mmCIF file of C-alpha atoms in Angstrom:
data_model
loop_
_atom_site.group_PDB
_atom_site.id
_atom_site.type_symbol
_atom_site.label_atom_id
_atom_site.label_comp_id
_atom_site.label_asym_id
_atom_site.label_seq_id
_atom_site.Cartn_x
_atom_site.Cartn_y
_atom_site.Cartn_z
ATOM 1 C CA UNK H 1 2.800 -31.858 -67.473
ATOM 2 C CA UNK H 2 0.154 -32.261 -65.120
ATOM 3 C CA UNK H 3 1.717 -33.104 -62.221
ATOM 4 C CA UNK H 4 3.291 -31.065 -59.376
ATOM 5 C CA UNK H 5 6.276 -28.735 -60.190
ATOM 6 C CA UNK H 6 8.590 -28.245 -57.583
ATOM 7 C CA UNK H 7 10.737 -24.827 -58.867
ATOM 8 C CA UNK H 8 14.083 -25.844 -56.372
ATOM 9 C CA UNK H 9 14.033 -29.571 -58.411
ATOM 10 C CA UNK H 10 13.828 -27.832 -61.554
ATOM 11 C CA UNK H 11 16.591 -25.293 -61.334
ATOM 12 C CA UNK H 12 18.529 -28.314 -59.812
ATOM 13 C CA UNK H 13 18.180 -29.734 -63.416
ATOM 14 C CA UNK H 14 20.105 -27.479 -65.422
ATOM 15 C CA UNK H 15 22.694 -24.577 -64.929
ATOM 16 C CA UNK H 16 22.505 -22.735 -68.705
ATOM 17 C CA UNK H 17 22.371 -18.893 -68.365
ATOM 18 C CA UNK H 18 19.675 -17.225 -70.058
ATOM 19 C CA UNK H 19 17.913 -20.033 -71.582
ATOM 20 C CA UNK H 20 14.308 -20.534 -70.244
ATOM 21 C CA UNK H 21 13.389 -24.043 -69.980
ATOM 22 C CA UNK H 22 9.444 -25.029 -69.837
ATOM 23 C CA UNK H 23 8.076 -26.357 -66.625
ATOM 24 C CA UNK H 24 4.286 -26.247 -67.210
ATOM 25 C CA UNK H 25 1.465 -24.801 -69.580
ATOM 26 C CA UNK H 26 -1.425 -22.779 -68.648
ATOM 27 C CA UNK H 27 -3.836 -22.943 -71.979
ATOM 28 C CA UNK H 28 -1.941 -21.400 -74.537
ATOM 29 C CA UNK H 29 0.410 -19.924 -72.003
ATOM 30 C CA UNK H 30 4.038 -21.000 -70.882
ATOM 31 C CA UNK H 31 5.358 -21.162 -67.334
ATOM 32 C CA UNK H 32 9.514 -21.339 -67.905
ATOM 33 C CA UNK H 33 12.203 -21.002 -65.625
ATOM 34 C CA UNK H 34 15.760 -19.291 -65.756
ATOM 35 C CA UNK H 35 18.785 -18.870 -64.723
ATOM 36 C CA UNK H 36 20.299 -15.386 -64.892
ATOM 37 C CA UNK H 37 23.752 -13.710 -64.739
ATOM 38 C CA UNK H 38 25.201 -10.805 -66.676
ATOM 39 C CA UNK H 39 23.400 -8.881 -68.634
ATOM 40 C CA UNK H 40 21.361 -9.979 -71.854
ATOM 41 C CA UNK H 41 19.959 -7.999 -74.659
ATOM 42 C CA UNK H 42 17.820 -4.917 -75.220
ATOM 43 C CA UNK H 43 14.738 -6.667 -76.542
ATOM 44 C CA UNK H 44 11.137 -5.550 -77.176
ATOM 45 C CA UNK H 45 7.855 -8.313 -77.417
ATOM 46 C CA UNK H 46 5.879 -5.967 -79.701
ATOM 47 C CA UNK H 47 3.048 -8.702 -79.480
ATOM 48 C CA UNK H 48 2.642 -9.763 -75.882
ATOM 49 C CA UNK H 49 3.560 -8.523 -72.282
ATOM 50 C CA UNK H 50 5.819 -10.911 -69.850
ATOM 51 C CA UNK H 51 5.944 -11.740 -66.108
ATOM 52 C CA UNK H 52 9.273 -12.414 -64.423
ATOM 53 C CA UNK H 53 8.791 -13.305 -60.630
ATOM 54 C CA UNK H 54 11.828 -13.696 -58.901
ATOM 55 C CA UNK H 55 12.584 -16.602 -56.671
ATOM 56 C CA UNK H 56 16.415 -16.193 -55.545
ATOM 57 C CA UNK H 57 18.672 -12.861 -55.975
ATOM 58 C CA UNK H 58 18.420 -9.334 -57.330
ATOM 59 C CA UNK H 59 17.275 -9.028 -60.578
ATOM 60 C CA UNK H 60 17.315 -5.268 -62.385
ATOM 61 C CA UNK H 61 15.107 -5.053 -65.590
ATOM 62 C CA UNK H 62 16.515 -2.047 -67.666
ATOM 63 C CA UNK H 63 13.998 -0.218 -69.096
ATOM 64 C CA UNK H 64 15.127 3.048 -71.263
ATOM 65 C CA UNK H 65 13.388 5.572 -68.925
ATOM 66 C CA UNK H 66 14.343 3.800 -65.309
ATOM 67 C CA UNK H 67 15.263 0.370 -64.101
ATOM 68 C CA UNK H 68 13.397 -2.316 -62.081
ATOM 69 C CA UNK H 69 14.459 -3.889 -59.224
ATOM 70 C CA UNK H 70 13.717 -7.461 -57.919
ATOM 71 C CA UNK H 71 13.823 -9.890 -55.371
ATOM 72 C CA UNK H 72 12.815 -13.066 -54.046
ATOM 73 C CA UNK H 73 8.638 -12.734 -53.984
ATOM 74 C CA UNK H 74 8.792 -9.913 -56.422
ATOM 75 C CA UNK H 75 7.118 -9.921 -60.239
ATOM 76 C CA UNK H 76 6.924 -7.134 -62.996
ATOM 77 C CA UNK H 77 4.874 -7.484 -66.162
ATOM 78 C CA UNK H 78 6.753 -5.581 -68.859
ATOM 79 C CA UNK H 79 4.139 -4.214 -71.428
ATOM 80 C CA UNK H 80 4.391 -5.064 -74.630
ATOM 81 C CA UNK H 81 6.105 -3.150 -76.877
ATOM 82 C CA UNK H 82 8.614 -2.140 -74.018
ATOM 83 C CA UNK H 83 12.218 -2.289 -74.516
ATOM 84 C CA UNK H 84 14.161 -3.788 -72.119
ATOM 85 C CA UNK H 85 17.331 -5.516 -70.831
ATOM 86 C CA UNK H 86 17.631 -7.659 -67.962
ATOM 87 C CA UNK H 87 20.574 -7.459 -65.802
ATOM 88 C CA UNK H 88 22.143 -9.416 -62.938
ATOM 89 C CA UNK H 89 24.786 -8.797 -60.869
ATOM 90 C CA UNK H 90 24.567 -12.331 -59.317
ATOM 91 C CA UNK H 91 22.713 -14.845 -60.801
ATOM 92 C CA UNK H 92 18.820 -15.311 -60.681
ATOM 93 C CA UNK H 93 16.158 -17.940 -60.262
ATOM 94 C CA UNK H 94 13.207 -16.244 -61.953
ATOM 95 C CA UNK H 95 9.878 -17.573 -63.030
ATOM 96 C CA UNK H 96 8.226 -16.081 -66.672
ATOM 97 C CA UNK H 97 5.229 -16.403 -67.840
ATOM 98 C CA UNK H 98 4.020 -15.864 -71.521
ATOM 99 C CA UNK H 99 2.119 -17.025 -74.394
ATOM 100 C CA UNK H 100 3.649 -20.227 -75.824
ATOM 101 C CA UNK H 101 6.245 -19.056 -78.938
ATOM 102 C CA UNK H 102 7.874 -16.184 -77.382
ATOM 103 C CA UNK H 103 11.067 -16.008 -78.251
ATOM 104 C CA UNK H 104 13.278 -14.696 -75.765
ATOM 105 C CA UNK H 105 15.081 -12.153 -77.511
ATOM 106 C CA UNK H 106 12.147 -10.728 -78.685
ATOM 107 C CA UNK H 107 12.784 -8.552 -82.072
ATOM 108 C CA UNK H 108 16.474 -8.405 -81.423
ATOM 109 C CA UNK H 109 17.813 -12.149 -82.134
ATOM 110 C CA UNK H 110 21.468 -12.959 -82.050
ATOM 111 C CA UNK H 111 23.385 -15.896 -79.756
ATOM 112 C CA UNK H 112 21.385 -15.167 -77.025
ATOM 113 C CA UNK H 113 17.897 -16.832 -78.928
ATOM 114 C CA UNK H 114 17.103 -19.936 -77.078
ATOM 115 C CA UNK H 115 16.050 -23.023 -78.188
ATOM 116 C CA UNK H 116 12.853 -24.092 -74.930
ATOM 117 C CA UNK H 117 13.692 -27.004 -73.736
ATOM 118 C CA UNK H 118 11.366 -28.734 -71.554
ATOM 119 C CA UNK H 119 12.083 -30.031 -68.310
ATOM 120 C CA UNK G 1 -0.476 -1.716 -62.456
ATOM 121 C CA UNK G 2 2.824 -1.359 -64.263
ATOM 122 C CA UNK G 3 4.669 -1.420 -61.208
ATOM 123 C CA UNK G 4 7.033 -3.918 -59.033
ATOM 124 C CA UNK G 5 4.140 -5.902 -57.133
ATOM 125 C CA UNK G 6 5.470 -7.605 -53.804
ATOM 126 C CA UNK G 7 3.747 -10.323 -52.931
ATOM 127 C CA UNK G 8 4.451 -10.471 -49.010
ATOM 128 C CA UNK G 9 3.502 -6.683 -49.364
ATOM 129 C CA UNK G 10 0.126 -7.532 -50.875
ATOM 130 C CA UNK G 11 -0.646 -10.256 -48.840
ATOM 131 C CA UNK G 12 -0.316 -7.904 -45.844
ATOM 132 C CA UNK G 13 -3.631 -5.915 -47.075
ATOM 133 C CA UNK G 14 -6.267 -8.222 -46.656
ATOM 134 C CA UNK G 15 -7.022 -11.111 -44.091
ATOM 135 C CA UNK G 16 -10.131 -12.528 -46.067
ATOM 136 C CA UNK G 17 -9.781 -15.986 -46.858
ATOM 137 C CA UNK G 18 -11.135 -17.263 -50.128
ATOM 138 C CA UNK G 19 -10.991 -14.397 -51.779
ATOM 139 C CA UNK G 20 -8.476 -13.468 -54.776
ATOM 140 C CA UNK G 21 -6.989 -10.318 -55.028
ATOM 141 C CA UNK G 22 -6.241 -8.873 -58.844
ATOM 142 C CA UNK G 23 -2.813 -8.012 -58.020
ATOM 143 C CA UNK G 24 -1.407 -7.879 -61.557
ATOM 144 C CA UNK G 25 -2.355 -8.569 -65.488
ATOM 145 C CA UNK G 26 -0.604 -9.972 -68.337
ATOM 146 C CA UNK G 27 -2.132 -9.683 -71.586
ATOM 147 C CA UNK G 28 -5.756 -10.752 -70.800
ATOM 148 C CA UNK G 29 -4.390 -13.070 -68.137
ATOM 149 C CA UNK G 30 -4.813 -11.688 -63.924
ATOM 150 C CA UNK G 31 -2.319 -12.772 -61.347
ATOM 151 C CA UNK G 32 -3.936 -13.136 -58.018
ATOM 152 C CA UNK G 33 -2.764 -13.546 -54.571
ATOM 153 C CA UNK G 34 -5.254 -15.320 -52.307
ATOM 154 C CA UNK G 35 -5.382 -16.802 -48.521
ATOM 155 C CA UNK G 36 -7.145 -20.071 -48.036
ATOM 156 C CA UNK G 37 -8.381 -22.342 -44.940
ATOM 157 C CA UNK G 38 -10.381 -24.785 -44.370
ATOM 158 C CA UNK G 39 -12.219 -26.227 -47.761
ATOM 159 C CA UNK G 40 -13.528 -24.192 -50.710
ATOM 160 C CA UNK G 41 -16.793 -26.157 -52.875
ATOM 161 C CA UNK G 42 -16.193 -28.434 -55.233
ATOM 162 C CA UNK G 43 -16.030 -26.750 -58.843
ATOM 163 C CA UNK G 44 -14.742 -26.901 -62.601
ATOM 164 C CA UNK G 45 -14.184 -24.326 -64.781
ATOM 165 C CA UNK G 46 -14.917 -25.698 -68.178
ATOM 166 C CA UNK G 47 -12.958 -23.047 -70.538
ATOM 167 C CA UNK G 48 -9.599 -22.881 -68.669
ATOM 168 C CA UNK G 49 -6.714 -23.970 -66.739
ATOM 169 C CA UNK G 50 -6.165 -22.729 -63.523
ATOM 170 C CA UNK G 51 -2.004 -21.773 -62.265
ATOM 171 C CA UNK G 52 -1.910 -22.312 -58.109
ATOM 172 C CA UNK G 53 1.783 -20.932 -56.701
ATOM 173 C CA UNK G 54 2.156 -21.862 -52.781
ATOM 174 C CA UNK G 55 3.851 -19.045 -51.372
ATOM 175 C CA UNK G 56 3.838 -20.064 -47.700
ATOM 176 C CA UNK G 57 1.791 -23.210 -46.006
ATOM 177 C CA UNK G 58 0.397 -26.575 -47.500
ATOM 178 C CA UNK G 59 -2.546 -26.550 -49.965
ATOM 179 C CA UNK G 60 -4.261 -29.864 -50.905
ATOM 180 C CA UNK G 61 -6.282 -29.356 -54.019
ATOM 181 C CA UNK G 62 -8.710 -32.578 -54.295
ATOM 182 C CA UNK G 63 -9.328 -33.669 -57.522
ATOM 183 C CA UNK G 64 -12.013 -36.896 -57.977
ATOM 184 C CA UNK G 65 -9.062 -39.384 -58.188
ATOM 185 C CA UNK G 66 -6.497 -37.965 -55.956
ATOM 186 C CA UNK G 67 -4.792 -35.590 -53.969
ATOM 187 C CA UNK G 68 -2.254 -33.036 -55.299
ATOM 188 C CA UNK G 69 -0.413 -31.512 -52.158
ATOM 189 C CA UNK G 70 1.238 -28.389 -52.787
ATOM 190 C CA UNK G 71 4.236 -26.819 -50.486
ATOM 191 C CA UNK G 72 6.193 -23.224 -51.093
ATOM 192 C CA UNK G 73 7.941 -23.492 -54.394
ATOM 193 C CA UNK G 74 5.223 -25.904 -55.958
ATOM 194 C CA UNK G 75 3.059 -25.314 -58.596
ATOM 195 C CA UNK G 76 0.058 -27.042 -59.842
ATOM 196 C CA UNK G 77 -1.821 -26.209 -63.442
ATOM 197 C CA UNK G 78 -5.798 -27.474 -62.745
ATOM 198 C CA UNK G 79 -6.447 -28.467 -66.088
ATOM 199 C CA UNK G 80 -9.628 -26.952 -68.077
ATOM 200 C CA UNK G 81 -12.824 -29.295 -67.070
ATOM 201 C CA UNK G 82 -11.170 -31.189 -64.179
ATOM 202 C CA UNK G 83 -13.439 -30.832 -61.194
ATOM 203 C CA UNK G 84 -11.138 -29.914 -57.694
ATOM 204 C CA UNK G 85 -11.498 -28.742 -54.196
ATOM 205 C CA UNK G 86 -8.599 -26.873 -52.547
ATOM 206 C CA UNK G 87 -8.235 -27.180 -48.960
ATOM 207 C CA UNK G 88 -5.650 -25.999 -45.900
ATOM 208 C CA UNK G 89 -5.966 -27.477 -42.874
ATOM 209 C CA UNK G 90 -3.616 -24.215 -42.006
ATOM 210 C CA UNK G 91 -3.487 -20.728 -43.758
ATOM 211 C CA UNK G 92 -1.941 -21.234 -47.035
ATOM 212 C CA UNK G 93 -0.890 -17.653 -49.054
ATOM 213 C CA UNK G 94 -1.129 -18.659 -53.225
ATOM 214 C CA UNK G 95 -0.941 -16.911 -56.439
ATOM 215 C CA UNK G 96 -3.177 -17.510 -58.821
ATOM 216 C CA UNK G 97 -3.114 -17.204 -62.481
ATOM 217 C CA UNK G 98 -6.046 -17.216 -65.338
ATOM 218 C CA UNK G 99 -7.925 -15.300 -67.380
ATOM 219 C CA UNK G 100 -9.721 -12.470 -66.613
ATOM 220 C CA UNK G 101 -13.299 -12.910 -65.596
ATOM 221 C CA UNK G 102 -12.712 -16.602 -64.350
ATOM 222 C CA UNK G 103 -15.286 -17.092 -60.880
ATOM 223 C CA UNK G 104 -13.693 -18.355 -58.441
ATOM 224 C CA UNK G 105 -16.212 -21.297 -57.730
ATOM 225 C CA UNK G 106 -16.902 -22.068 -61.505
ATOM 226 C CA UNK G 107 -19.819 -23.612 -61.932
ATOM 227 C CA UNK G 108 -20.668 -24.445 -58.398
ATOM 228 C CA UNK G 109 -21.605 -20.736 -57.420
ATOM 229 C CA UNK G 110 -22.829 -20.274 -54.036
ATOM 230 C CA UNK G 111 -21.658 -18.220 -51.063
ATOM 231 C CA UNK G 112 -17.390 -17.850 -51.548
ATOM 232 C CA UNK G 113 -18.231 -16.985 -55.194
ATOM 233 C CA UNK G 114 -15.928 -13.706 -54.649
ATOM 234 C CA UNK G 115 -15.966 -10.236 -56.459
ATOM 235 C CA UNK G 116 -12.622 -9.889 -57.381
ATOM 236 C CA UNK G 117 -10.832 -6.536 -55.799
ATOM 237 C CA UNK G 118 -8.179 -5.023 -56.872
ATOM 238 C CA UNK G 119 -5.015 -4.137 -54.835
#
């Protein structure tokens, strides 16, 4: 985990929507990767914000008073304690950051709760 | 600071080299964009780990035992403690990520120790 991470290999490594896989670790911090497509859950992280930073396509965080749009080169922190819903039209290389133990669907669970894998 | 933050955007504000700009936070975590050339100072920082993103151009960050070389796409986590020296022989753009408060130069101080603006 202390070597380089090259983002393109990782992607190349899996193809699982929705289902962040660990690339590195920043103290007590996460750096995860994901694949996108569709739309996933309304979810809130009442304990902890969380970066996405787009690397390929258009990615459109639903938030319940507007949406956010973002491409390639583009992050958003969503606050904590923000619902929201991420949504994809096509899918999405994105890059999230967080503390370690986030789960990522937040308070709302379900099928889409992902086991973090690391790659 | 709750707001879509484009990197090339942000990069396109400043032409200092060396140092960061607070671009975003996340929890008590700052995301930084910086320019580098040439060669920084030798430093550690002995409570954290340090995130480098290459957005565009070739970093080298020396460490006492080898050379990690970093292209656009790569990331590299400096682990807490490990003395390194970045260097670009050309302009390299980079995010940054660590906790708030962290000096650039660590415990080497001197001149490039920046005062990290916001923008």
């Amino acid at each position: 985990m202390t070597d380089v991470v090259d983002l393109d290999e990782k992607f190349a490594l899996f193809s699982e929507l929705w289902s962040p896989k660990l690339v590195s670790r920043l103290n007590d911090y996460e750096v995860k990767v994901v694949r996108l497509r569709g739309e996933f859950v309304w979810h809130t992280h009442e304990d902890t914000d969380e970066l996405f930073l787009v690397i390929e396509g258009r990615l459109t965080i639903q938030l319940r008073d507007r949406d956010v749009v973002l491409g390639p080169g583009q992050l958003f922190v969503v606050p904590r304690g923000v619902e929201h819903c991420p949504r994809a039209d096509e899918e999405v290389r994105a890059l999230l950051l967080e503390p370690a133990g986030v789960v990522n669907t937040g308070d709302a669970g379900g099928d889409l709760t992902a086991h973090v894998e690391e790659i």
